[in-house]
Amino acid sequence: MAAVSPSDLRDWVEGERRNVIGIADVLGVSSDTYARDPLSLLPALQDYVSRAPLDEFEQSDWITLHADLMSYVADYLIQKHGASWSVADDPAAPRGYRFVIEATGRDGQTRRVDPFDVVGKEIGSLPIEVTRMLARAELTLNLASQEAGRP
């Protein structure tokens, strides 16, 4: 496994949480409301991505959108399903690892999903549907039934 200090992982986790709380604030969802129910952000976030002028986005806009959606998908899994951030070896990554979400599925097996990849797949097949991203991540981790994951 790649050498990742506990403080590196802790900093990543804290940064991702701050990011999603900031997104909620910008979109008019209080941090208290969001903390009680991560789905409270879904309508505002979907409205934002549906209205965003994606055809006018520059690379930095896409990077920001990707990072924001990744933070939300990850935090949703953490709050709703007790998932957690973890580290996965990745020789292709600049640091030799990447941060992933890990959870125990309905079958008792622990699985990992990379929220960056989940968001990337969604962005690659516009229009962006936030609910579909959440369902894809839940299905990958075996947190929901196949029937519940249908868009």
Tab-separated table of N, CA and C in Angstrom:
chain	number	residue	atom	x	y	z
A	1	MET	N	0.832	-1.184	0.000
A	1	MET	CA	0.000	0.000	0.000
A	1	MET	C	0.877	1.249	0.000
A	2	ALA	N	0.409	2.274	-0.672
A	2	ALA	CA	1.159	3.524	-0.762
A	2	ALA	C	1.308	4.151	0.619
A	3	ALA	N	2.396	4.865	0.790
A	3	ALA	CA	2.662	5.508	2.077
A	3	ALA	C	1.871	6.808	2.167
A	4	VAL	N	0.821	6.761	2.941
A	4	VAL	CA	-0.031	7.931	3.157
A	4	VAL	C	-0.098	8.135	4.658
A	5	SER	N	0.259	9.318	5.083
A	5	SER	CA	0.227	9.576	6.518
A	5	SER	C	-1.224	9.763	6.975
A	6	PRO	N	-1.502	9.433	8.219
A	6	PRO	CA	-2.852	9.662	8.754
A	6	PRO	C	-3.280	11.126	8.622
A	7	SER	N	-2.321	12.036	8.725
A	7	SER	CA	-2.680	13.452	8.606
A	7	SER	C	-3.043	13.809	7.169
A	8	ASP	N	-2.413	13.153	6.178
A	8	ASP	CA	-2.792	13.395	4.779
A	8	ASP	C	-4.240	12.984	4.545
A	9	LEU	N	-4.600	11.799	5.026
A	9	LEU	CA	-5.966	11.319	4.861
A	9	LEU	C	-6.936	12.212	5.622
A	10	ARG	N	-6.589	12.572	6.842
A	10	ARG	CA	-7.445	13.442	7.656
A	10	ARG	C	-7.648	14.797	6.968
A	11	ASP	N	-6.570	15.363	6.417
A	11	ASP	CA	-6.679	16.648	5.710
A	11	ASP	C	-7.594	16.524	4.500
A	12	TRP	N	-7.467	15.405	3.769
A	12	TRP	CA	-8.323	15.174	2.602
A	12	TRP	C	-9.791	15.107	3.033
A	13	VAL	N	-10.071	14.316	4.055
A	13	VAL	CA	-11.438	14.142	4.543
A	13	VAL	C	-12.023	15.487	4.985
A	14	GLU	N	-11.259	16.234	5.748
A	14	GLU	CA	-11.737	17.541	6.222
A	14	GLU	C	-11.963	18.509	5.061
A	15	GLY	N	-11.071	18.498	4.089
A	15	GLY	CA	-11.211	19.383	2.933
A	15	GLY	C	-12.440	19.054	2.102
A	16	GLU	N	-12.693	17.758	1.916
A	16	GLU	CA	-13.872	17.345	1.156
A	16	GLU	C	-15.155	17.733	1.886
A	17	ARG	N	-15.168	17.586	3.189
A	17	ARG	CA	-16.353	17.945	3.978
A	17	ARG	C	-16.590	19.455	3.931
A	18	ARG	N	-15.512	20.229	4.080
A	18	ARG	CA	-15.649	21.694	3.981
A	18	ARG	C	-16.189	22.089	2.607
A	19	ASN	N	-15.708	21.419	1.571
A	19	ASN	CA	-16.149	21.748	0.218
A	19	ASN	C	-17.649	21.520	0.053
A	20	VAL	N	-18.158	20.382	0.497
A	20	VAL	CA	-19.576	20.100	0.303
A	20	VAL	C	-20.451	21.013	1.169
A	21	ILE	N	-19.987	21.365	2.349
A	21	ILE	CA	-20.732	22.323	3.185
A	21	ILE	C	-20.758	23.688	2.491
A	22	GLY	N	-19.645	24.071	1.875
A	22	GLY	CA	-19.598	25.327	1.123
A	22	GLY	C	-20.537	25.314	-0.066
A	23	ILE	N	-20.626	24.194	-0.754
A	23	ILE	CA	-21.545	24.061	-1.894
A	23	ILE	C	-22.979	24.245	-1.408
A	24	ALA	N	-23.316	23.554	-0.324
A	24	ALA	CA	-24.661	23.677	0.237
A	24	ALA	C	-24.966	25.137	0.569
A	25	ASP	N	-24.027	25.814	1.204
A	25	ASP	CA	-24.216	27.217	1.576
A	25	ASP	C	-24.454	28.089	0.345
A	26	VAL	N	-23.634	27.924	-0.673
A	26	VAL	CA	-23.772	28.710	-1.906
A	26	VAL	C	-25.126	28.455	-2.570
A	27	LEU	N	-25.618	27.227	-2.474
A	27	LEU	CA	-26.884	26.879	-3.123
A	27	LEU	C	-28.099	27.090	-2.215
A	28	GLY	N	-27.872	27.691	-1.033
A	28	GLY	CA	-28.983	28.070	-0.170
A	28	GLY	C	-29.491	26.990	0.765
A	29	VAL	N	-28.701	25.956	1.000
A	29	VAL	CA	-29.078	24.905	1.947
A	29	VAL	C	-28.194	25.060	3.177
A	30	SER	N	-28.821	25.281	4.327
A	30	SER	CA	-28.030	25.510	5.538
A	30	SER	C	-27.225	24.273	5.897
A	31	SER	N	-26.112	24.495	6.575
A	31	SER	CA	-25.268	23.367	6.978
A	31	SER	C	-26.014	22.444	7.938
A	32	ASP	N	-26.883	22.993	8.781
A	32	ASP	CA	-27.677	22.168	9.700
A	32	ASP	C	-28.644	21.268	8.930
A	33	THR	N	-29.317	21.845	7.953
A	33	THR	CA	-30.256	21.073	7.137
A	33	THR	C	-29.511	19.981	6.385
A	34	TYR	N	-28.390	20.349	5.793
A	34	TYR	CA	-27.601	19.371	5.053
A	34	TYR	C	-27.081	18.265	5.965
A	35	ALA	N	-26.625	18.625	7.154
A	35	ALA	CA	-26.085	17.629	8.094
A	35	ALA	C	-27.163	16.633	8.522
A	36	ARG	N	-28.412	17.095	8.625
A	36	ARG	CA	-29.516	16.197	8.994
A	36	ARG	C	-29.878	15.260	7.852
A	37	ASP	N	-29.771	15.756	6.609
A	37	ASP	CA	-30.167	14.945	5.462
A	37	ASP	C	-29.410	15.393	4.220
A	38	PRO	N	-28.437	14.596	3.775
A	38	PRO	CA	-27.656	14.999	2.601
A	38	PRO	C	-28.495	15.103	1.327
A	39	LEU	N	-29.654	14.449	1.298
A	39	LEU	CA	-30.524	14.583	0.123
A	39	LEU	C	-31.169	15.963	0.035
A	40	SER	N	-31.111	16.738	1.125
A	40	SER	CA	-31.670	18.092	1.101
A	40	SER	C	-30.957	18.977	0.079
A	41	LEU	N	-29.727	18.634	-0.268
A	41	LEU	CA	-28.970	19.409	-1.247
A	41	LEU	C	-29.291	18.994	-2.681
A	42	LEU	N	-29.840	17.822	-2.865
A	42	LEU	CA	-30.047	17.272	-4.203
A	42	LEU	C	-30.835	18.182	-5.149
A	43	PRO	N	-32.002	18.705	-4.772
A	43	PRO	CA	-32.746	19.548	-5.718
A	43	PRO	C	-31.957	20.789	-6.158
A	44	ALA	N	-31.321	21.457	-5.224
A	44	ALA	CA	-30.560	22.673	-5.564
A	44	ALA	C	-29.345	22.336	-6.420
A	45	LEU	N	-28.675	21.239	-6.106
A	45	LEU	CA	-27.498	20.835	-6.869
A	45	LEU	C	-27.897	20.424	-8.286
A	46	GLN	N	-28.992	19.680	-8.416
A	46	GLN	CA	-29.455	19.284	-9.749
A	46	GLN	C	-29.866	20.510	-10.555
A	47	ASP	N	-30.549	21.436	-9.913
A	47	ASP	CA	-30.942	22.665	-10.601
A	47	ASP	C	-29.705	23.428	-11.081
A	48	TYR	N	-28.699	23.504	-10.234
A	48	TYR	CA	-27.462	24.196	-10.601
A	48	TYR	C	-26.815	23.554	-11.830
A	49	VAL	N	-26.622	22.229	-11.810
A	49	VAL	CA	-25.947	21.594	-12.948
A	49	VAL	C	-26.816	21.622	-14.196
A	50	SER	N	-28.132	21.596	-14.034
A	50	SER	CA	-29.025	21.646	-15.191
A	50	SER	C	-29.004	23.014	-15.863
A	51	ARG	N	-28.783	24.052	-15.073
A	51	ARG	CA	-28.772	25.419	-15.608
A	51	ARG	C	-27.379	25.906	-16.015
A	52	ALA	N	-26.362	25.202	-15.588
A	52	ALA	CA	-24.987	25.632	-15.878
A	52	ALA	C	-24.751	25.634	-17.391
A	53	PRO	N	-24.104	26.686	-17.883
A	53	PRO	CA	-23.817	26.777	-19.320
A	53	PRO	C	-22.623	25.886	-19.697
A	54	LEU	N	-22.836	24.584	-19.673
A	54	LEU	CA	-21.748	23.633	-19.862
A	54	LEU	C	-21.016	23.827	-21.183
A	55	ASP	N	-21.739	24.273	-22.207
A	55	ASP	CA	-21.091	24.483	-23.503
A	55	ASP	C	-20.127	25.672	-23.492
A	56	GLU	N	-20.184	26.477	-22.448
A	56	GLU	CA	-19.274	27.615	-22.319
A	56	GLU	C	-18.169	27.369	-21.290
A	57	PHE	N	-18.181	26.206	-20.661
A	57	PHE	CA	-17.205	25.904	-19.619
A	57	PHE	C	-15.792	25.827	-20.179
A	58	GLU	N	-14.875	26.383	-19.415
A	58	GLU	CA	-13.451	26.227	-19.699
A	58	GLU	C	-12.951	25.071	-18.840
A	59	GLN	N	-11.726	24.659	-19.053
A	59	GLN	CA	-11.189	23.511	-18.320
A	59	GLN	C	-11.293	23.714	-16.810
A	60	SER	N	-10.999	24.900	-16.326
A	60	SER	CA	-11.052	25.145	-14.877
A	60	SER	C	-12.482	24.998	-14.345
A	61	ASP	N	-13.481	25.368	-15.146
A	61	ASP	CA	-14.876	25.201	-14.730
A	61	ASP	C	-15.232	23.717	-14.602
A	62	TRP	N	-14.775	22.916	-15.571
A	62	TRP	CA	-15.035	21.470	-15.528
A	62	TRP	C	-14.356	20.834	-14.318
A	63	ILE	N	-13.150	21.268	-14.030
A	63	ILE	CA	-12.417	20.727	-12.878
A	63	ILE	C	-13.165	21.039	-11.587
A	64	THR	N	-13.637	22.269	-11.459
A	64	THR	CA	-14.380	22.676	-10.260
A	64	THR	C	-15.682	21.895	-10.139
A	65	LEU	N	-16.426	21.780	-11.248
A	65	LEU	CA	-17.679	21.033	-11.215
A	65	LEU	C	-17.427	19.576	-10.837
A	66	HIS	N	-16.414	18.978	-11.433
A	66	HIS	CA	-16.067	17.580	-11.141
A	66	HIS	C	-15.736	17.412	-9.651
A	67	ALA	N	-14.929	18.309	-9.131
A	67	ALA	CA	-14.535	18.233	-7.717
A	67	ALA	C	-15.736	18.432	-6.795
A	68	ASP	N	-16.610	19.367	-7.134
A	68	ASP	CA	-17.780	19.628	-6.298
A	68	ASP	C	-18.726	18.433	-6.286
A	69	LEU	N	-18.981	17.858	-7.449
A	69	LEU	CA	-19.861	16.691	-7.514
A	69	LEU	C	-19.241	15.494	-6.804
A	70	MET	N	-17.927	15.346	-6.939
A	70	MET	CA	-17.227	14.268	-6.251
A	70	MET	C	-17.386	14.411	-4.725
A	71	SER	N	-17.222	15.619	-4.225
A	71	SER	CA	-17.379	15.863	-2.789
A	71	SER	C	-18.780	15.484	-2.326
A	72	TYR	N	-19.782	15.828	-3.127
A	72	TYR	CA	-21.158	15.524	-2.742
A	72	TYR	C	-21.418	14.020	-2.754
A	73	VAL	N	-21.029	13.344	-3.822
A	73	VAL	CA	-21.244	11.895	-3.904
A	73	VAL	C	-20.591	11.204	-2.704
A	74	ALA	N	-19.353	11.559	-2.421
A	74	ALA	CA	-18.634	10.941	-1.304
A	74	ALA	C	-19.318	11.232	0.030
A	75	ASP	N	-19.676	12.481	0.258
A	75	ASP	CA	-20.269	12.840	1.542
A	75	ASP	C	-21.649	12.209	1.713
A	76	TYR	N	-22.402	12.113	0.643
A	76	TYR	CA	-23.687	11.424	0.689
A	76	TYR	C	-23.486	9.977	1.161
A	77	LEU	N	-22.519	9.273	0.554
A	77	LEU	CA	-22.256	7.883	0.929
A	77	LEU	C	-21.819	7.765	2.390
A	78	ILE	N	-21.036	8.724	2.831
A	78	ILE	CA	-20.562	8.726	4.220
A	78	ILE	C	-21.731	8.942	5.181
A	79	GLN	N	-22.546	9.960	4.909
A	79	GLN	CA	-23.651	10.276	5.816
A	79	GLN	C	-24.770	9.248	5.769
A	80	LYS	N	-25.136	8.821	4.578
A	80	LYS	CA	-26.300	7.952	4.409
A	80	LYS	C	-25.989	6.483	4.688
A	81	HIS	N	-24.764	6.065	4.411
A	81	HIS	CA	-24.453	4.640	4.482
A	81	HIS	C	-23.279	4.292	5.400
A	82	GLY	N	-22.729	5.271	6.108
A	82	GLY	CA	-21.619	4.991	7.009
A	82	GLY	C	-20.322	4.641	6.301
A	83	ALA	N	-20.198	5.051	5.052
A	83	ALA	CA	-18.966	4.813	4.293
A	83	ALA	C	-17.861	5.700	4.854
A	84	SER	N	-16.649	5.496	4.359
A	84	SER	CA	-15.535	6.333	4.808
A	84	SER	C	-14.519	6.479	3.681
A	85	TRP	N	-13.726	7.514	3.788
A	85	TRP	CA	-12.625	7.700	2.845
A	85	TRP	C	-11.537	6.689	3.172
A	86	SER	N	-10.893	6.207	2.143
A	86	SER	CA	-9.798	5.264	2.287
A	86	SER	C	-8.764	5.579	1.200
A	87	VAL	N	-7.684	4.815	1.193
A	87	VAL	CA	-6.606	5.027	0.228
A	87	VAL	C	-6.450	3.766	-0.611
A	88	ALA	N	-6.340	3.954	-1.931
A	88	ALA	CA	-6.111	2.827	-2.843
A	88	ALA	C	-4.827	3.074	-3.615
A	89	ASP	N	-4.010	2.038	-3.712
A	89	ASP	CA	-2.798	2.132	-4.523
A	89	ASP	C	-3.185	2.410	-5.970
A	90	ASP	N	-2.438	3.285	-6.604
A	90	ASP	CA	-2.643	3.574	-8.022
A	90	ASP	C	-1.322	4.046	-8.602
A	91	PRO	N	-0.558	3.123	-9.189
A	91	PRO	CA	0.749	3.484	-9.743
A	91	PRO	C	0.666	4.568	-10.821
A	92	ALA	N	-0.501	4.706	-11.456
A	92	ALA	CA	-0.658	5.719	-12.504
A	92	ALA	C	-0.882	7.124	-11.938
A	93	ALA	N	-1.259	7.203	-10.681
A	93	ALA	CA	-1.492	8.511	-10.054
A	93	ALA	C	-0.155	9.147	-9.688
A	94	PRO	N	-0.088	10.460	-9.741
A	94	PRO	CA	1.180	11.142	-9.432
A	94	PRO	C	1.769	10.775	-8.069
A	95	ARG	N	0.910	10.554	-7.073
A	95	ARG	CA	1.397	10.226	-5.726
A	95	ARG	C	1.479	8.714	-5.490
A	96	GLY	N	1.015	7.926	-6.473
A	96	GLY	CA	1.027	6.476	-6.316
A	96	GLY	C	-0.204	5.927	-5.611
A	97	TYR	N	-1.165	6.780	-5.282
A	97	TYR	CA	-2.403	6.371	-4.628
A	97	TYR	C	-3.487	7.377	-4.960
A	98	ARG	N	-4.699	6.986	-4.634
A	98	ARG	CA	-5.831	7.905	-4.757
A	98	ARG	C	-6.774	7.662	-3.590
A	99	PHE	N	-7.583	8.640	-3.311
A	99	PHE	CA	-8.551	8.530	-2.232
A	99	PHE	C	-9.849	7.957	-2.796
A	100	VAL	N	-10.413	6.970	-2.102
A	100	VAL	CA	-11.633	6.300	-2.529
A	100	VAL	C	-12.591	6.193	-1.347
A	101	ILE	N	-13.816	5.848	-1.655
A	101	ILE	CA	-14.818	5.625	-0.615
A	101	ILE	C	-14.959	4.121	-0.419
A	102	GLU	N	-15.002	3.729	0.843
A	102	GLU	CA	-15.094	2.315	1.201
A	102	GLU	C	-16.335	2.112	2.071
A	103	ALA	N	-17.058	1.017	1.793
A	103	ALA	CA	-18.253	0.720	2.588
A	103	ALA	C	-18.502	-0.779	2.583
A	104	THR	N	-19.208	-1.215	3.587
A	104	THR	CA	-19.629	-2.602	3.664
A	104	THR	C	-21.012	-2.704	3.041
A	105	GLY	N	-21.123	-3.542	2.028
A	105	GLY	CA	-22.374	-3.698	1.292
A	105	GLY	C	-23.391	-4.535	2.037
A	106	ARG	N	-24.537	-4.683	1.421
A	106	ARG	CA	-25.634	-5.456	2.015
A	106	ARG	C	-25.257	-6.913	2.221
A	107	ASP	N	-24.275	-7.387	1.467
A	107	ASP	CA	-23.837	-8.776	1.583
A	107	ASP	C	-22.699	-8.967	2.590
A	108	GLY	N	-22.316	-7.872	3.290
A	108	GLY	CA	-21.261	-7.957	4.289
A	108	GLY	C	-19.856	-7.789	3.734
A	109	GLN	N	-19.731	-7.656	2.422
A	109	GLN	CA	-18.413	-7.470	1.808
A	109	GLN	C	-18.062	-5.986	1.729
A	110	THR	N	-16.783	-5.694	1.983
A	110	THR	CA	-16.302	-4.322	1.887
A	110	THR	C	-15.863	-4.064	0.453
A	111	ARG	N	-16.353	-2.968	-0.092
A	111	ARG	CA	-16.021	-2.581	-1.463
A	111	ARG	C	-15.570	-1.126	-1.480
A	112	ARG	N	-14.938	-0.776	-2.604
A	112	ARG	CA	-14.483	0.607	-2.791
A	112	ARG	C	-15.035	1.162	-4.095
A	113	VAL	N	-15.246	2.465	-4.080
A	113	VAL	CA	-15.631	3.172	-5.291
A	113	VAL	C	-14.862	4.493	-5.303
A	114	ASP	N	-14.446	4.884	-6.479
A	114	ASP	CA	-13.759	6.163	-6.632
A	114	ASP	C	-14.797	7.189	-7.074
A	115	PRO	N	-15.175	8.123	-6.197
A	115	PRO	CA	-16.194	9.104	-6.578
A	115	PRO	C	-15.755	9.972	-7.759
A	116	PHE	N	-14.452	10.128	-7.942
A	116	PHE	CA	-13.940	10.871	-9.098
A	116	PHE	C	-14.352	10.160	-10.388
A	117	ASP	N	-14.234	8.831	-10.413
A	117	ASP	CA	-14.630	8.048	-11.580
A	117	ASP	C	-16.139	8.063	-11.785
A	118	VAL	N	-16.897	7.966	-10.701
A	118	VAL	CA	-18.364	7.992	-10.795
A	118	VAL	C	-18.811	9.294	-11.461
A	119	VAL	N	-18.257	10.394	-11.013
A	119	VAL	CA	-18.619	11.698	-11.582
A	119	VAL	C	-18.135	11.796	-13.032
A	120	GLY	N	-16.947	11.299	-13.303
A	120	GLY	CA	-16.407	11.344	-14.654
A	120	GLY	C	-17.292	10.625	-15.655
A	121	LYS	N	-17.832	9.471	-15.258
A	121	LYS	CA	-18.740	8.729	-16.142
A	121	LYS	C	-20.000	9.537	-16.415
A	122	GLU	N	-20.497	10.201	-15.400
A	122	GLU	CA	-21.716	10.996	-15.569
A	122	GLU	C	-21.461	12.209	-16.451
A	123	ILE	N	-20.361	12.879	-16.241
A	123	ILE	CA	-20.030	14.051	-17.057
A	123	ILE	C	-19.794	13.643	-18.512
A	124	GLY	N	-19.341	12.417	-18.712
A	124	GLY	CA	-19.087	11.923	-20.057
A	124	GLY	C	-20.339	11.583	-20.843
A	125	SER	N	-21.487	11.585	-20.181
A	125	SER	CA	-22.737	11.270	-20.880
A	125	SER	C	-23.821	12.263	-20.470
A	126	LEU	N	-23.663	13.489	-20.924
A	126	LEU	CA	-24.605	14.560	-20.578
A	126	LEU	C	-26.012	14.192	-21.021
A	127	PRO	N	-27.056	14.670	-20.349
A	127	PRO	CA	-27.038	15.631	-19.252
A	127	PRO	C	-26.636	14.974	-17.926
A	128	ILE	N	-26.136	15.797	-17.044
A	128	ILE	CA	-25.707	15.335	-15.728
A	128	ILE	C	-26.939	15.115	-14.859
A	129	GLU	N	-27.050	13.912	-14.303
A	129	GLU	CA	-28.132	13.568	-13.381
A	129	GLU	C	-27.500	13.173	-12.057
A	130	VAL	N	-27.639	14.021	-11.061
A	130	VAL	CA	-27.009	13.784	-9.763
A	130	VAL	C	-27.549	12.506	-9.123
A	131	THR	N	-28.839	12.268	-9.242
A	131	THR	CA	-29.428	11.052	-8.668
A	131	THR	C	-28.808	9.807	-9.286
A	132	ARG	N	-28.554	9.827	-10.580
A	132	ARG	CA	-27.953	8.672	-11.253
A	132	ARG	C	-26.542	8.414	-10.718
A	133	MET	N	-25.798	9.491	-10.438
A	133	MET	CA	-24.457	9.326	-9.859
A	133	MET	C	-24.539	8.650	-8.496
A	134	LEU	N	-25.463	9.093	-7.660
A	134	LEU	CA	-25.621	8.502	-6.330
A	134	LEU	C	-25.995	7.025	-6.452
A	135	ALA	N	-26.921	6.727	-7.347
A	135	ALA	CA	-27.353	5.344	-7.539
A	135	ALA	C	-26.211	4.478	-8.052
A	136	ARG	N	-25.423	4.997	-8.972
A	136	ARG	CA	-24.286	4.226	-9.507
A	136	ARG	C	-23.294	3.890	-8.388
A	137	ALA	N	-23.013	4.863	-7.537
A	137	ALA	CA	-22.079	4.631	-6.429
A	137	ALA	C	-22.661	3.623	-5.437
A	138	GLU	N	-23.951	3.759	-5.115
A	138	GLU	CA	-24.588	2.819	-4.194
A	138	GLU	C	-24.564	1.393	-4.752
A	139	LEU	N	-24.847	1.251	-6.027
A	139	LEU	CA	-24.841	-0.080	-6.637
A	139	LEU	C	-23.440	-0.677	-6.649
A	140	THR	N	-22.432	0.137	-6.939
A	140	THR	CA	-21.050	-0.345	-6.951
A	140	THR	C	-20.651	-0.879	-5.582
A	141	LEU	N	-21.113	-0.215	-4.542
A	141	LEU	CA	-20.785	-0.617	-3.174
A	141	LEU	C	-21.767	-1.652	-2.625
A	142	ASN	N	-22.768	-2.032	-3.429
A	142	ASN	CA	-23.809	-2.971	-3.033
A	142	ASN	C	-24.573	-2.465	-1.805
A	143	LEU	N	-24.919	-1.181	-1.854
A	143	LEU	CA	-25.664	-0.563	-0.764
A	143	LEU	C	-27.146	-0.472	-1.077
A	144	ALA	N	-27.512	-0.719	-2.332
A	144	ALA	CA	-28.903	-0.626	-2.763
A	144	ALA	C	-29.190	-1.795	-3.693
A	145	SER	N	-30.463	-2.124	-3.813
A	145	SER	CA	-30.825	-3.210	-4.722
A	145	SER	C	-30.762	-2.712	-6.160
A	146	GLN	N	-30.642	-3.631	-7.100
A	146	GLN	CA	-30.642	-3.263	-8.527
A	146	GLN	C	-31.896	-2.482	-8.877
A	147	GLU	N	-33.032	-2.908	-8.335
A	147	GLU	CA	-34.292	-2.246	-8.633
A	147	GLU	C	-34.276	-0.802	-8.127
A	148	ALA	N	-33.750	-0.580	-6.916
A	148	ALA	CA	-33.724	0.765	-6.338
A	148	ALA	C	-32.791	1.670	-7.112
A	149	GLY	N	-31.810	1.126	-7.817
A	149	GLY	CA	-30.843	1.941	-8.526
A	149	GLY	C	-31.253	2.358	-9.918
A	150	ARG	N	-32.424	1.916	-10.369
A	150	ARG	CA	-32.848	2.287	-11.727
A	150	ARG	C	-33.211	3.758	-11.773
A	151	PRO	N	-32.714	4.462	-12.800
A	151	PRO	CA	-33.027	5.897	-12.922
A	151	PRO	C	-34.460	6.131	-13.317
